[in-house]
């Protein structure tokens, strides 16, 4: 039973693949180190450069913004990578489950019922926690579909999420039309991601949640790899697929809900970090991709803020720029790929 | 030994399998044959706990596959479907390394690396190990999947149509390698084969299904008879001796 090497035509892709590998060359650990160095540089630049006046005052303010950036970069990047793994789709972001829509509806309802001043008046830890829990509760409701009945599948879950998200968005649109321009103006500042207005007192809680959820996901990093092989192969390898899916979806929803409650909705930031992470990591292993996505998220936020403030002297909202860039890259990626 | 008791699978009102009961002894190669829609894949995936039965119980060496810890089952039996779509772009070696997951939970030990090398060697994949799966031909890819379950190193190996899409040469090789897995590595191989003559040449036992029931089962000699096969496949089948092997002829 000798298995001779394959004949000439099938040899061609091998050599092509080999040269490609040689060209890409850099080992994954080195790639991670480069990303870490870049992240450290952009964090240092953001925190320390171009301080005018009192160092202590500016540094403390920047530290708060930086803390929010760490939480948002971590939550969005990690949640998106995990979500793409469990849905087997590198184009999805968790916001497809309707987090943004729920968040926007909550803000709109608050303003519609209690008037524009309520947003600032009710800000605080209790509101942050309540909003996070409401969004998690909403996704738990969606999971009901996943596990009820014969037709329950991940795709049904996503579809229901999309449809409900659309319904919530329409309802929000309708309510927003009824608002006075002044109240709408107050509301609209809450409808985009905002990093610079977060309160320092939120950060210990948000950071703690990130640490706990991150630890649980890190513990599952090899299991996540097997999920890439599909439900049946993962089951063959000893994964209890349904339980794994539930746990991971819950963790994803906690991360995204918290990030949204803290810094507003962001649709394409997660997609951007996950896509770049896969590009730079050059591997599918979560051991590499997860930290890589976090580092790229951090570089995008701190580096982006630094460049916006000190190169373009722009005081606009960084998140709007990132969402625009992320959306553009999403479209370009979609057009190049030609399909979902 | 694989034992299944009163296995039934229904979708709504339609019962596609059973209730069937039976045993597959440890060791050797057992082929599941039967016409399309007979319930072969359903039975195989229920034994491999990829499909929940509507009712019934499956034990493999006394382990209830649908109740026991999935990880424990994964060290006893491996199961491979005919179609595999992966999100990740993995190399042959990475795929085969996944076979060690039930033993190492992802952290490969030196013993794991040795098993991976053995599995690659066993299926003659040494030269192809750093190629990505999407750069392989259908036959090479099929071998890579089988190498993964060989690396998983379970007593029981269940394969759903491993000859699907393989040409004559690769089919013969694949069956030869499965036969070697049974003879040299002491595995129990259970597979679904469409070609009754492949089943007859390489297996020890044949289980024939028809309309969700076990129509007949037994040794190759007992099964390779014109009246048995004509009944199972609902097609006139003649048996000819070719070089001492019973061969089914059913083309007209």
mmCIF file of N, CA, C and O in Angstrom, chain A residues 126-212:
data_model
loop_
_atom_site.group_PDB
_atom_site.id
_atom_site.type_symbol
_atom_site.label_atom_id
_atom_site.label_comp_id
_atom_site.label_asym_id
_atom_site.label_seq_id
_atom_site.Cartn_x
_atom_site.Cartn_y
_atom_site.Cartn_z
ATOM 1 N N UNK A 126 -26.239 52.773 39.456
ATOM 2 C CA UNK A 126 -27.474 51.975 39.364
ATOM 3 C C UNK A 126 -28.016 51.936 37.940
ATOM 4 O O UNK A 126 -28.461 50.891 37.462
ATOM 5 N N UNK A 127 -27.952 53.081 37.229
ATOM 6 C CA UNK A 127 -28.470 53.122 35.864
ATOM 7 C C UNK A 127 -27.630 52.238 34.938
ATOM 8 O O UNK A 127 -28.163 51.488 34.115
ATOM 9 N N UNK A 128 -26.305 52.320 35.120
ATOM 10 C CA UNK A 128 -25.418 51.499 34.297
ATOM 11 C C UNK A 128 -25.747 50.017 34.468
ATOM 12 O O UNK A 128 -25.879 49.269 33.497
ATOM 13 N N UNK A 129 -25.904 49.620 35.747
ATOM 14 C CA UNK A 129 -26.174 48.211 36.023
ATOM 15 C C UNK A 129 -27.540 47.813 35.483
ATOM 16 O O UNK A 129 -27.696 46.772 34.843
ATOM 17 N N UNK A 130 -28.540 48.683 35.688
ATOM 18 C CA UNK A 130 -29.887 48.361 35.215
ATOM 19 C C UNK A 130 -29.907 48.197 33.703
ATOM 20 O O UNK A 130 -30.481 47.244 33.174
ATOM 21 N N UNK A 131 -29.254 49.125 33.009
ATOM 22 C CA UNK A 131 -29.269 49.050 31.547
ATOM 23 C C UNK A 131 -28.552 47.797 31.055
ATOM 24 O O UNK A 131 -29.012 47.127 30.127
ATOM 25 N N UNK A 132 -27.419 47.479 31.690
ATOM 26 C CA UNK A 132 -26.701 46.263 31.305
ATOM 27 C C UNK A 132 -27.593 45.044 31.503
ATOM 28 O O UNK A 132 -27.728 44.197 30.613
ATOM 29 N N UNK A 133 -28.237 44.983 32.676
ATOM 30 C CA UNK A 133 -29.067 43.815 32.975
ATOM 31 C C UNK A 133 -30.244 43.719 32.014
ATOM 32 O O UNK A 133 -30.612 42.616 31.583
ATOM 33 N N UNK A 134 -30.822 44.874 31.652
ATOM 34 C CA UNK A 134 -31.956 44.846 30.719
ATOM 35 C C UNK A 134 -31.522 44.284 29.370
ATOM 36 O O UNK A 134 -32.236 43.482 28.763
ATOM 37 N N UNK A 135 -30.355 44.704 28.904
ATOM 38 C CA UNK A 135 -29.886 44.202 27.602
ATOM 39 C C UNK A 135 -29.560 42.717 27.667
ATOM 40 O O UNK A 135 -29.868 41.961 26.749
ATOM 41 N N UNK A 136 -28.951 42.290 28.782
ATOM 42 C CA UNK A 136 -28.669 40.862 28.933
ATOM 43 C C UNK A 136 -29.988 40.091 29.000
ATOM 44 O O UNK A 136 -30.141 39.028 28.386
ATOM 45 N N UNK A 137 -30.971 40.660 29.710
ATOM 46 C CA UNK A 137 -32.277 39.999 29.815
ATOM 47 C C UNK A 137 -32.907 39.834 28.440
ATOM 48 O O UNK A 137 -33.490 38.796 28.120
ATOM 49 N N UNK A 138 -32.746 40.865 27.611
ATOM 50 C CA UNK A 138 -33.294 40.794 26.265
ATOM 51 C C UNK A 138 -32.675 39.632 25.476
ATOM 52 O O UNK A 138 -33.381 38.848 24.835
ATOM 53 N N UNK A 139 -31.352 39.486 25.578
ATOM 54 C CA UNK A 139 -30.741 38.381 24.826
ATOM 55 C C UNK A 139 -31.120 37.037 25.438
ATOM 56 O O UNK A 139 -31.259 36.053 24.721
ATOM 57 N N UNK A 140 -31.304 36.996 26.767
ATOM 58 C CA UNK A 140 -31.733 35.741 27.379
ATOM 59 C C UNK A 140 -33.085 35.323 26.807
ATOM 60 O O UNK A 140 -33.350 34.160 26.559
ATOM 61 N N UNK A 141 -33.936 36.337 26.591
ATOM 62 C CA UNK A 141 -35.238 36.075 25.992
ATOM 63 C C UNK A 141 -35.051 35.450 24.600
ATOM 64 O O UNK A 141 -35.737 34.506 24.220
ATOM 65 N N UNK A 142 -34.085 35.994 23.868
ATOM 66 C CA UNK A 142 -33.803 35.455 22.535
ATOM 67 C C UNK A 142 -33.318 34.014 22.634
ATOM 68 O O UNK A 142 -33.670 33.169 21.819
ATOM 69 N N UNK A 143 -32.484 33.725 23.653
ATOM 70 C CA UNK A 143 -31.984 32.359 23.797
ATOM 71 C C UNK A 143 -33.130 31.378 23.985
ATOM 72 O O UNK A 143 -33.005 30.205 23.678
ATOM 73 N N UNK A 144 -34.240 31.895 24.529
ATOM 74 C CA UNK A 144 -35.430 31.053 24.661
ATOM 75 C C UNK A 144 -35.758 30.397 23.327
ATOM 76 O O UNK A 144 -36.058 29.207 23.264
ATOM 77 N N UNK A 145 -35.644 31.191 22.251
ATOM 78 C CA UNK A 145 -35.921 30.650 20.917
ATOM 79 C C UNK A 145 -34.940 29.535 20.558
ATOM 80 O O UNK A 145 -35.293 28.559 19.949
ATOM 81 N N UNK A 146 -33.705 29.750 20.981
ATOM 82 C CA UNK A 146 -32.674 28.784 20.609
ATOM 83 C C UNK A 146 -32.980 27.408 21.193
ATOM 84 O O UNK A 146 -32.717 26.393 20.577
ATOM 85 N N UNK A 147 -33.527 27.409 22.404
ATOM 86 C CA UNK A 147 -33.669 26.122 23.073
ATOM 87 C C UNK A 147 -35.102 25.647 23.194
ATOM 88 O O UNK A 147 -35.383 24.644 23.819
ATOM 89 N N UNK A 148 -36.035 26.400 22.612
ATOM 90 C CA UNK A 148 -37.419 25.946 22.668
ATOM 91 C C UNK A 148 -37.788 25.378 21.316
ATOM 92 O O UNK A 148 -37.478 25.945 20.285
ATOM 93 N N UNK A 149 -38.435 24.243 21.356
ATOM 94 C CA UNK A 149 -39.007 23.712 20.127
ATOM 95 C C UNK A 149 -37.993 23.103 19.180
ATOM 96 O O UNK A 149 -36.791 23.268 19.341
ATOM 97 N N UNK A 150 -38.522 22.439 18.184
ATOM 98 C CA UNK A 150 -37.671 21.695 17.265
ATOM 99 C C UNK A 150 -36.935 22.622 16.316
ATOM 100 O O UNK A 150 -35.878 22.315 15.817
ATOM 101 N N UNK A 151 -37.565 23.779 16.034
ATOM 102 C CA UNK A 151 -36.987 24.627 15.008
ATOM 103 C C UNK A 151 -35.913 25.554 15.568
ATOM 104 O O UNK A 151 -35.375 26.370 14.852
ATOM 105 N N UNK A 152 -35.648 25.453 16.849
ATOM 106 C CA UNK A 152 -34.672 26.360 17.449
ATOM 107 C C UNK A 152 -33.281 26.148 16.882
ATOM 108 O O UNK A 152 -32.741 25.053 16.937
ATOM 109 N N UNK A 153 -32.726 27.173 16.294
ATOM 110 C CA UNK A 153 -31.352 27.083 15.821
ATOM 111 C C UNK A 153 -30.720 28.449 15.962
ATOM 112 O O UNK A 153 -31.408 29.445 16.185
ATOM 113 N N UNK A 154 -29.409 28.484 15.822
ATOM 114 C CA UNK A 154 -28.689 29.741 15.965
ATOM 115 C C UNK A 154 -29.172 30.754 14.934
ATOM 116 O O UNK A 154 -29.279 31.945 15.207
ATOM 117 N N UNK A 155 -29.486 30.266 13.725
ATOM 118 C CA UNK A 155 -29.908 31.189 12.684
ATOM 119 C C UNK A 155 -31.272 31.792 12.987
ATOM 120 O O UNK A 155 -31.520 32.957 12.701
ATOM 121 N N UNK A 156 -32.153 30.974 13.580
ATOM 122 C CA UNK A 156 -33.453 31.514 13.988
ATOM 123 C C UNK A 156 -33.248 32.586 15.038
ATOM 124 O O UNK A 156 -33.841 33.663 14.983
ATOM 125 N N UNK A 157 -32.338 32.299 15.973
ATOM 126 C CA UNK A 157 -32.033 33.269 17.033
ATOM 127 C C UNK A 157 -31.578 34.602 16.440
ATOM 128 O O UNK A 157 -32.056 35.672 16.814
ATOM 129 N N UNK A 158 -30.650 34.528 15.476
ATOM 130 C CA UNK A 158 -30.128 35.747 14.870
ATOM 131 C C UNK A 158 -31.213 36.492 14.116
ATOM 132 O O UNK A 158 -31.332 37.713 14.192
ATOM 133 N N UNK A 159 -32.046 35.718 13.406
ATOM 134 C CA UNK A 159 -33.117 36.320 12.616
ATOM 135 C C UNK A 159 -34.093 37.046 13.528
ATOM 136 O O UNK A 159 -34.490 38.182 13.263
ATOM 137 N N UNK A 160 -34.474 36.388 14.619
ATOM 138 C CA UNK A 160 -35.396 37.015 15.570
ATOM 139 C C UNK A 160 -34.758 38.272 16.139
ATOM 140 O O UNK A 160 -35.408 39.313 16.280
ATOM 141 N N UNK A 161 -33.445 38.195 16.425
ATOM 142 C CA UNK A 161 -32.728 39.367 16.932
ATOM 143 C C UNK A 161 -32.774 40.517 15.947
ATOM 144 O O UNK A 161 -33.033 41.664 16.316
ATOM 145 N N UNK A 162 -32.552 40.203 14.665
ATOM 146 C CA UNK A 162 -32.568 41.240 13.632
ATOM 147 C C UNK A 162 -33.946 41.884 13.543
ATOM 148 O O UNK A 162 -34.091 43.111 13.512
ATOM 149 N N UNK A 163 -34.980 41.028 13.521
ATOM 150 C CA UNK A 163 -36.343 41.543 13.352
ATOM 151 C C UNK A 163 -36.749 42.397 14.553
ATOM 152 O O UNK A 163 -37.258 43.515 14.396
ATOM 153 N N UNK A 164 -36.467 41.895 15.774
ATOM 154 C CA UNK A 164 -36.809 42.674 16.964
ATOM 155 C C UNK A 164 -36.019 43.978 16.998
ATOM 156 O O UNK A 164 -36.554 45.028 17.350
ATOM 157 N N UNK A 165 -34.744 43.904 16.600
ATOM 158 C CA UNK A 165 -33.915 45.100 16.565
ATOM 159 C C UNK A 165 -34.516 46.150 15.646
ATOM 160 O O UNK A 165 -34.603 47.330 15.990
ATOM 161 N N UNK A 166 -34.988 45.674 14.499
ATOM 162 C CA UNK A 166 -35.615 46.574 13.525
ATOM 163 C C UNK A 166 -36.872 47.207 14.115
ATOM 164 O O UNK A 166 -37.112 48.409 13.972
ATOM 165 N N UNK A 167 -37.664 46.379 14.786
ATOM 166 C CA UNK A 167 -38.901 46.877 15.389
ATOM 167 C C UNK A 167 -38.579 47.940 16.439
ATOM 168 O O UNK A 167 -39.202 49.006 16.482
ATOM 169 N N UNK A 168 -37.570 47.659 17.280
ATOM 170 C CA UNK A 168 -37.199 48.615 18.328
ATOM 171 C C UNK A 168 -36.703 49.912 17.722
ATOM 172 O O UNK A 168 -36.992 51.003 18.210
ATOM 173 N N UNK A 169 -35.931 49.784 16.657
ATOM 174 C CA UNK A 169 -35.382 50.968 16.017
ATOM 175 C C UNK A 169 -36.512 51.834 15.432
ATOM 176 O O UNK A 169 -36.498 53.051 15.556
ATOM 177 N N UNK A 170 -37.501 51.170 14.804
ATOM 178 C CA UNK A 170 -38.618 51.926 14.234
ATOM 179 C C UNK A 170 -39.383 52.638 15.333
ATOM 180 O O UNK A 170 -39.771 53.806 15.190
ATOM 181 N N UNK A 171 -39.600 51.924 16.439
ATOM 182 C CA UNK A 171 -40.311 52.523 17.561
ATOM 183 C C UNK A 171 -39.547 53.734 18.081
ATOM 184 O O UNK A 171 -40.140 54.795 18.350
ATOM 185 N N UNK A 172 -38.204 53.585 18.189
ATOM 186 C CA UNK A 172 -37.379 54.702 18.652
ATOM 187 C C UNK A 172 -37.494 55.881 17.693
ATOM 188 O O UNK A 172 -37.666 57.031 18.118
ATOM 189 N N UNK A 173 -37.423 55.583 16.384
ATOM 190 C CA UNK A 173 -37.539 56.636 15.371
ATOM 191 C C UNK A 173 -38.842 57.399 15.547
ATOM 192 O O UNK A 173 -38.877 58.631 15.515
ATOM 193 N N UNK A 174 -39.914 56.642 15.736
ATOM 194 C CA UNK A 174 -41.229 57.254 15.885
ATOM 195 C C UNK A 174 -41.255 58.171 17.106
ATOM 196 O O UNK A 174 -41.684 59.321 17.031
ATOM 197 N N UNK A 175 -40.749 57.635 18.233
ATOM 198 C CA UNK A 175 -40.755 58.433 19.464
ATOM 199 C C UNK A 175 -39.891 59.678 19.327
ATOM 200 O O UNK A 175 -40.230 60.751 19.826
ATOM 201 N N UNK A 176 -38.758 59.523 18.615
ATOM 202 C CA UNK A 176 -37.848 60.661 18.459
ATOM 203 C C UNK A 176 -38.504 61.788 17.669
ATOM 204 O O UNK A 176 -38.239 62.958 17.888
ATOM 205 N N UNK A 177 -39.383 61.431 16.741
ATOM 206 C CA UNK A 177 -40.088 62.446 15.957
ATOM 207 C C UNK A 177 -41.034 63.281 16.815
ATOM 208 O O UNK A 177 -41.404 64.386 16.476
ATOM 209 N N UNK A 178 -41.460 62.699 17.923
ATOM 210 C CA UNK A 178 -42.393 63.409 18.788
ATOM 211 C C UNK A 178 -41.686 64.365 19.747
ATOM 212 O O UNK A 178 -42.329 65.171 20.397
ATOM 213 N N UNK A 179 -40.344 64.233 19.830
ATOM 214 C CA UNK A 179 -39.610 65.049 20.797
ATOM 215 C C UNK A 179 -39.448 66.479 20.298
ATOM 216 O O UNK A 179 -39.466 66.732 19.088
ATOM 217 N N UNK A 180 -39.264 67.394 21.226
ATOM 218 C CA UNK A 180 -38.920 68.765 20.835
ATOM 219 C C UNK A 180 -37.457 68.767 20.396
ATOM 220 O O UNK A 180 -36.679 67.916 20.837
ATOM 221 N N UNK A 181 -37.075 69.697 19.517
ATOM 222 C CA UNK A 181 -35.690 69.719 19.007
ATOM 223 C C UNK A 181 -34.661 69.752 20.132
ATOM 224 O O UNK A 181 -33.630 69.092 20.057
ATOM 225 N N UNK A 182 -34.936 70.495 21.200
ATOM 226 C CA UNK A 182 -33.969 70.610 22.289
ATOM 227 C C UNK A 182 -33.765 69.250 22.957
ATOM 228 O O UNK A 182 -32.632 68.828 23.243
ATOM 229 N N UNK A 183 -34.882 68.558 23.196
ATOM 230 C CA UNK A 183 -34.777 67.255 23.847
ATOM 231 C C UNK A 183 -34.100 66.246 22.931
ATOM 232 O O UNK A 183 -33.315 65.412 23.377
ATOM 233 N N UNK A 184 -34.421 66.336 21.642
ATOM 234 C CA UNK A 184 -33.778 65.434 20.694
ATOM 235 C C UNK A 184 -32.272 65.657 20.678
ATOM 236 O O UNK A 184 -31.483 64.716 20.599
ATOM 237 N N UNK A 185 -31.888 66.924 20.803
ATOM 238 C CA UNK A 185 -30.472 67.264 20.812
ATOM 239 C C UNK A 185 -29.770 66.597 21.994
ATOM 240 O O UNK A 185 -28.684 66.005 21.842
ATOM 241 N N UNK A 186 -30.400 66.666 23.161
ATOM 242 C CA UNK A 186 -29.835 66.020 24.342
ATOM 243 C C UNK A 186 -29.724 64.510 24.113
ATOM 244 O O UNK A 186 -28.708 63.879 24.406
ATOM 245 N N UNK A 187 -30.804 63.960 23.555
ATOM 246 C CA UNK A 187 -30.834 62.517 23.329
ATOM 247 C C UNK A 187 -29.746 62.080 22.353
ATOM 248 O O UNK A 187 -29.074 61.068 22.556
ATOM 249 N N UNK A 188 -29.570 62.876 21.269
ATOM 250 C CA UNK A 188 -28.698 62.419 20.188
ATOM 251 C C UNK A 188 -27.252 62.242 20.652
ATOM 252 O O UNK A 188 -26.513 61.440 20.088
ATOM 253 N N UNK A 189 -26.837 62.969 21.712
ATOM 254 C CA UNK A 189 -25.466 62.777 22.192
ATOM 255 C C UNK A 189 -25.290 61.385 22.780
ATOM 256 O O UNK A 189 -24.169 60.897 22.901
ATOM 257 N N UNK A 190 -26.404 60.757 23.171
ATOM 258 C CA UNK A 190 -26.313 59.418 23.769
ATOM 259 C C UNK A 190 -26.388 58.300 22.730
ATOM 260 O O UNK A 190 -26.279 57.143 23.066
ATOM 261 N N UNK A 191 -26.692 58.659 21.492
ATOM 262 C CA UNK A 191 -26.948 57.630 20.491
ATOM 263 C C UNK A 191 -25.705 57.256 19.695
ATOM 264 O O UNK A 191 -25.746 56.408 18.825
ATOM 265 N N UNK A 192 -24.591 57.932 19.982
ATOM 266 C CA UNK A 192 -23.331 57.522 19.375
ATOM 267 C C UNK A 192 -22.383 57.082 20.478
ATOM 268 O O UNK A 192 -22.546 57.494 21.620
ATOM 269 N N UNK A 193 -21.403 56.261 20.079
ATOM 270 C CA UNK A 193 -20.418 55.862 21.064
ATOM 271 C C UNK A 193 -19.697 57.083 21.590
ATOM 272 O O UNK A 193 -19.387 58.003 20.841
ATOM 273 N N UNK A 194 -19.464 57.142 22.902
ATOM 274 C CA UNK A 194 -18.738 58.279 23.460
ATOM 275 C C UNK A 194 -17.787 57.741 24.521
ATOM 276 O O UNK A 194 -18.170 56.971 25.396
ATOM 277 N N UNK A 195 -16.526 58.132 24.388
ATOM 278 C CA UNK A 195 -15.510 57.573 25.267
ATOM 279 C C UNK A 195 -15.096 58.561 26.338
ATOM 280 O O UNK A 195 -14.659 58.192 27.411
ATOM 281 N N UNK A 196 -15.249 59.863 26.027
ATOM 282 C CA UNK A 196 -14.610 60.866 26.890
ATOM 283 C C UNK A 196 -15.512 61.330 28.025
ATOM 284 O O UNK A 196 -15.090 62.099 28.872
ATOM 285 N N UNK A 197 -16.770 60.865 28.032
ATOM 286 C CA UNK A 197 -17.671 61.381 29.058
ATOM 287 C C UNK A 197 -17.933 60.387 30.187
ATOM 288 O O UNK A 197 -18.748 60.637 31.053
ATOM 289 N N UNK A 198 -17.245 59.247 30.145
ATOM 290 C CA UNK A 198 -17.509 58.227 31.159
ATOM 291 C C UNK A 198 -17.041 58.707 32.526
ATOM 292 O O UNK A 198 -16.077 59.464 32.652
ATOM 293 N N UNK A 199 -17.741 58.273 33.553
ATOM 294 C CA UNK A 199 -17.395 58.646 34.913
ATOM 295 C C UNK A 199 -16.378 57.654 35.476
ATOM 296 O O UNK A 199 -16.495 56.454 35.235
ATOM 297 N N UNK A 200 -15.371 58.163 36.233
ATOM 298 C CA UNK A 200 -14.371 57.242 36.786
ATOM 299 C C UNK A 200 -14.986 56.201 37.729
ATOM 300 O O UNK A 200 -14.462 55.099 37.848
ATOM 301 N N UNK A 201 -16.112 56.540 38.355
ATOM 302 C CA UNK A 201 -16.652 55.583 39.338
ATOM 303 C C UNK A 201 -17.225 54.322 38.688
ATOM 304 O O UNK A 201 -17.473 53.331 39.344
ATOM 305 N N UNK A 202 -17.462 54.365 37.342
ATOM 306 C CA UNK A 202 -17.973 53.156 36.665
ATOM 307 C C UNK A 202 -16.870 52.132 36.427
ATOM 308 O O UNK A 202 -17.135 50.962 36.235
ATOM 309 N N UNK A 203 -15.630 52.651 36.390
ATOM 310 C CA UNK A 203 -14.565 51.805 35.844
ATOM 311 C C UNK A 203 -14.229 50.565 36.677
ATOM 312 O O UNK A 203 -14.009 49.507 36.097
ATOM 313 N N UNK A 204 -14.189 50.661 38.022
ATOM 314 C CA UNK A 204 -13.866 49.440 38.777
ATOM 315 C C UNK A 204 -14.843 48.311 38.471
ATOM 316 O O UNK A 204 -14.433 47.171 38.229
ATOM 317 N N UNK A 205 -16.136 48.631 38.433
ATOM 318 C CA UNK A 205 -17.140 47.601 38.153
ATOM 319 C C UNK A 205 -16.955 47.042 36.740
ATOM 320 O O UNK A 205 -16.866 45.822 36.533
ATOM 321 N N UNK A 206 -16.872 47.960 35.748
ATOM 322 C CA UNK A 206 -16.745 47.528 34.360
ATOM 323 C C UNK A 206 -15.469 46.708 34.164
ATOM 324 O O UNK A 206 -15.482 45.656 33.516
ATOM 325 N N UNK A 207 -14.362 47.194 34.768
ATOM 326 C CA UNK A 207 -13.100 46.469 34.654
ATOM 327 C C UNK A 207 -13.186 45.091 35.300
ATOM 328 O O UNK A 207 -12.688 44.103 34.758
ATOM 329 N N UNK A 208 -13.854 45.039 36.450
ATOM 330 C CA UNK A 208 -14.016 43.754 37.138
ATOM 331 C C UNK A 208 -14.795 42.763 36.301
ATOM 332 O O UNK A 208 -14.413 41.588 36.175
ATOM 333 N N UNK A 209 -15.897 43.233 35.697
ATOM 334 C CA UNK A 209 -16.705 42.357 34.847
ATOM 335 C C UNK A 209 -15.856 41.843 33.685
ATOM 336 O O UNK A 209 -15.866 40.652 33.355
ATOM 337 N N UNK A 210 -15.077 42.755 33.075
ATOM 338 C CA UNK A 210 -14.201 42.357 31.967
ATOM 339 C C UNK A 210 -13.224 41.274 32.417
ATOM 340 O O UNK A 210 -13.002 40.291 31.700
ATOM 341 N N UNK A 211 -12.641 41.457 33.593
ATOM 342 C CA UNK A 211 -11.659 40.488 34.096
ATOM 343 C C UNK A 211 -12.292 39.113 34.278
ATOM 344 O O UNK A 211 -11.740 38.100 33.839
ATOM 345 N N UNK A 212 -13.462 39.086 34.923
ATOM 346 C CA UNK A 212 -14.115 37.803 35.200
ATOM 347 C C UNK A 212 -14.521 37.121 33.890
ATOM 348 O O UNK A 212 -14.188 35.951 33.647
#
